[in-house]
Amino acid sequence: MAFVLEVSMLAALAYAGFRAAPPFTVVAGIGLPFAAIILWGLFFAPRAARRIPWPWLPLASLGLFAASGFLLVAAGQSGLGVAMVVIAFANTVLSFWLRRKD
């Protein structure tokens, strides 16, 4: 589920970026997903040198996924945006629940 959210986040950022105001359409459409890839690689990836520590990692991921969902809502895709936020929240709850069972 997390991988699907990661790919969906990139698609949502690209879609919202290309729906931005006309002078920034291409820059935002390419720049937002690119910035997310850089952030993910630096702080969220399993092999990241500066990976965010455990209790904060799922919460920070939820923040990125939820922001992408809210950008989808702002870009006119309310159903997809709300679904993304709900799935991201469920992923975070499941992550904490599975970690607690260890």
PDB file of C-alpha atoms in Angstrom:
ATOM      1  CA  MET A   1       0.000   0.000   0.000  1.00  0.00           C
ATOM      2  CA  ALA A   2       2.876   2.377   0.762  1.00  0.00           C
ATOM      3  CA  PHE A   3       4.403   2.005  -2.704  1.00  0.00           C
ATOM      4  CA  VAL A   4       1.056   2.754  -4.345  1.00  0.00           C
ATOM      5  CA  LEU A   5       0.784   5.877  -2.180  1.00  0.00           C
ATOM      6  CA  GLU A   6       4.288   6.969  -3.173  1.00  0.00           C
ATOM      7  CA  VAL A   7       3.565   6.640  -6.888  1.00  0.00           C
ATOM      8  CA  SER A   8       0.144   8.267  -6.420  1.00  0.00           C
ATOM      9  CA  MET A   9       1.807  11.164  -4.619  1.00  0.00           C
ATOM     10  CA  LEU A  10       4.061  11.803  -7.618  1.00  0.00           C
ATOM     11  CA  ALA A  11       1.131  11.615 -10.030  1.00  0.00           C
ATOM     12  CA  ALA A  12      -0.956  13.916  -7.823  1.00  0.00           C
ATOM     13  CA  LEU A  13       1.842  16.470  -7.584  1.00  0.00           C
ATOM     14  CA  ALA A  14       2.359  16.420 -11.347  1.00  0.00           C
ATOM     15  CA  TYR A  15      -1.369  16.787 -12.014  1.00  0.00           C
ATOM     16  CA  ALA A  16      -1.777  19.622  -9.512  1.00  0.00           C
ATOM     17  CA  GLY A  17       1.339  21.317 -10.839  1.00  0.00           C
ATOM     18  CA  PHE A  18       0.148  21.236 -14.437  1.00  0.00           C
ATOM     19  CA  ARG A  19      -3.187  22.679 -13.271  1.00  0.00           C
ATOM     20  CA  ALA A  20      -1.413  25.659 -11.643  1.00  0.00           C
ATOM     21  CA  ALA A  21      -1.667  29.240 -12.863  1.00  0.00           C
ATOM     22  CA  PRO A  22      -0.454  29.642 -16.484  1.00  0.00           C
ATOM     23  CA  PRO A  23       3.008  31.128 -15.983  1.00  0.00           C
ATOM     24  CA  PHE A  24       3.967  28.336 -13.565  1.00  0.00           C
ATOM     25  CA  THR A  25       2.303  25.346 -15.219  1.00  0.00           C
ATOM     26  CA  VAL A  26       5.338  23.523 -16.594  1.00  0.00           C
ATOM     27  CA  VAL A  27       7.649  24.504 -13.742  1.00  0.00           C
ATOM     28  CA  ALA A  28       5.190  23.302 -11.099  1.00  0.00           C
ATOM     29  CA  GLY A  29       4.167  20.211 -13.054  1.00  0.00           C
ATOM     30  CA  ILE A  30       7.746  19.012 -13.274  1.00  0.00           C
ATOM     31  CA  GLY A  31       9.186  20.705 -10.195  1.00  0.00           C
ATOM     32  CA  LEU A  32       6.739  19.441  -7.571  1.00  0.00           C
ATOM     33  CA  PRO A  33       7.262  15.729  -8.296  1.00  0.00           C
ATOM     34  CA  PHE A  34      11.006  16.300  -8.685  1.00  0.00           C
ATOM     35  CA  ALA A  35      11.179  17.996  -5.266  1.00  0.00           C
ATOM     36  CA  ALA A  36       9.184  15.132  -3.741  1.00  0.00           C
ATOM     37  CA  ILE A  37      11.582  12.575  -5.244  1.00  0.00           C
ATOM     38  CA  ILE A  38      14.562  14.437  -3.790  1.00  0.00           C
ATOM     39  CA  LEU A  39      12.925  14.716  -0.348  1.00  0.00           C
ATOM     40  CA  TRP A  40      11.903  11.062  -0.392  1.00  0.00           C
ATOM     41  CA  GLY A  41      15.383   9.931  -1.368  1.00  0.00           C
ATOM     42  CA  LEU A  42      17.071  12.030   1.302  1.00  0.00           C
ATOM     43  CA  PHE A  43      14.799  11.423   4.282  1.00  0.00           C
ATOM     44  CA  PHE A  44      12.212   8.676   3.668  1.00  0.00           C
ATOM     45  CA  ALA A  45      13.842   5.928   1.597  1.00  0.00           C
ATOM     46  CA  PRO A  46      14.919   2.776   3.458  1.00  0.00           C
ATOM     47  CA  ARG A  47      18.580   3.358   2.540  1.00  0.00           C
ATOM     48  CA  ALA A  48      18.555   7.134   3.092  1.00  0.00           C
ATOM     49  CA  ALA A  49      21.626   8.419   4.926  1.00  0.00           C
ATOM     50  CA  ARG A  50      19.486  10.815   6.976  1.00  0.00           C
ATOM     51  CA  ARG A  51      16.333   8.743   7.342  1.00  0.00           C
ATOM     52  CA  ILE A  52      13.707  10.147   9.675  1.00  0.00           C
ATOM     53  CA  PRO A  53      13.571   8.046  12.885  1.00  0.00           C
ATOM     54  CA  TRP A  54      10.707   5.656  13.577  1.00  0.00           C
ATOM     55  CA  PRO A  55       7.899   7.410  15.378  1.00  0.00           C
ATOM     56  CA  TRP A  56       8.185  10.418  13.079  1.00  0.00           C
ATOM     57  CA  LEU A  57       8.612   8.592   9.770  1.00  0.00           C
ATOM     58  CA  PRO A  58       4.980   7.493   9.278  1.00  0.00           C
ATOM     59  CA  LEU A  59       3.729  10.882  10.463  1.00  0.00           C
ATOM     60  CA  ALA A  60       5.987  12.765   8.058  1.00  0.00           C
ATOM     61  CA  SER A  61       4.925  10.406   5.264  1.00  0.00           C
ATOM     62  CA  LEU A  62       1.301  11.089   6.138  1.00  0.00           C
ATOM     63  CA  GLY A  63       2.036  14.804   5.846  1.00  0.00           C
ATOM     64  CA  LEU A  64       3.426  14.428   2.327  1.00  0.00           C
ATOM     65  CA  PHE A  65       0.648  12.104   1.191  1.00  0.00           C
ATOM     66  CA  ALA A  66      -2.064  14.314   2.714  1.00  0.00           C
ATOM     67  CA  ALA A  67      -0.571  17.441   1.135  1.00  0.00           C
ATOM     68  CA  SER A  68      -0.677  15.686  -2.236  1.00  0.00           C
ATOM     69  CA  GLY A  69      -4.301  14.739  -1.632  1.00  0.00           C
ATOM     70  CA  PHE A  70      -5.206  18.298  -0.695  1.00  0.00           C
ATOM     71  CA  LEU A  71      -3.495  19.555  -3.850  1.00  0.00           C
ATOM     72  CA  LEU A  72      -5.639  17.138  -5.853  1.00  0.00           C
ATOM     73  CA  VAL A  73      -8.745  18.578  -4.190  1.00  0.00           C
ATOM     74  CA  ALA A  74      -7.533  22.103  -4.999  1.00  0.00           C
ATOM     75  CA  ALA A  75      -6.942  21.028  -8.623  1.00  0.00           C
ATOM     76  CA  GLY A  76     -10.550  19.867  -8.953  1.00  0.00           C
ATOM     77  CA  GLN A  77     -10.182  16.132  -8.276  1.00  0.00           C
ATOM     78  CA  SER A  78     -12.083  16.006  -4.985  1.00  0.00           C
ATOM     79  CA  GLY A  79     -12.858  12.292  -4.992  1.00  0.00           C
ATOM     80  CA  LEU A  80      -9.296  11.227  -5.725  1.00  0.00           C
ATOM     81  CA  GLY A  81      -7.874  13.714  -3.252  1.00  0.00           C
ATOM     82  CA  VAL A  82     -10.125  12.604  -0.406  1.00  0.00           C
ATOM     83  CA  ALA A  83      -9.436   8.946  -1.233  1.00  0.00           C
ATOM     84  CA  MET A  84      -5.709   9.593  -1.122  1.00  0.00           C
ATOM     85  CA  VAL A  85      -5.921  11.275   2.279  1.00  0.00           C
ATOM     86  CA  VAL A  86      -8.086   8.466   3.692  1.00  0.00           C
ATOM     87  CA  ILE A  87      -5.761   5.751   2.352  1.00  0.00           C
ATOM     88  CA  ALA A  88      -2.713   7.629   3.660  1.00  0.00           C
ATOM     89  CA  PHE A  89      -4.313   7.871   7.105  1.00  0.00           C
ATOM     90  CA  ALA A  90      -5.148   4.147   7.034  1.00  0.00           C
ATOM     91  CA  ASN A  91      -1.565   3.381   6.008  1.00  0.00           C
ATOM     92  CA  THR A  92      -0.236   5.383   8.956  1.00  0.00           C
ATOM     93  CA  VAL A  93      -2.580   3.718  11.443  1.00  0.00           C
ATOM     94  CA  LEU A  94      -1.649   0.300  10.066  1.00  0.00           C
ATOM     95  CA  SER A  95       2.032   1.164  10.272  1.00  0.00           C
ATOM     96  CA  PHE A  96       1.754   2.054  13.967  1.00  0.00           C
ATOM     97  CA  TRP A  97      -0.406  -0.991  14.680  1.00  0.00           C
ATOM     98  CA  LEU A  98       2.007  -3.410  13.004  1.00  0.00           C
ATOM     99  CA  ARG A  99       5.007  -1.812  14.688  1.00  0.00           C
ATOM    100  CA  ARG A 100       3.338  -2.136  18.097  1.00  0.00           C
ATOM    101  CA  LYS A 101       2.786  -5.860  17.534  1.00  0.00           C
ATOM    102  CA  ASP A 102       6.560  -6.502  17.262  1.00  0.00           C
TER     103      ASP A 102
END
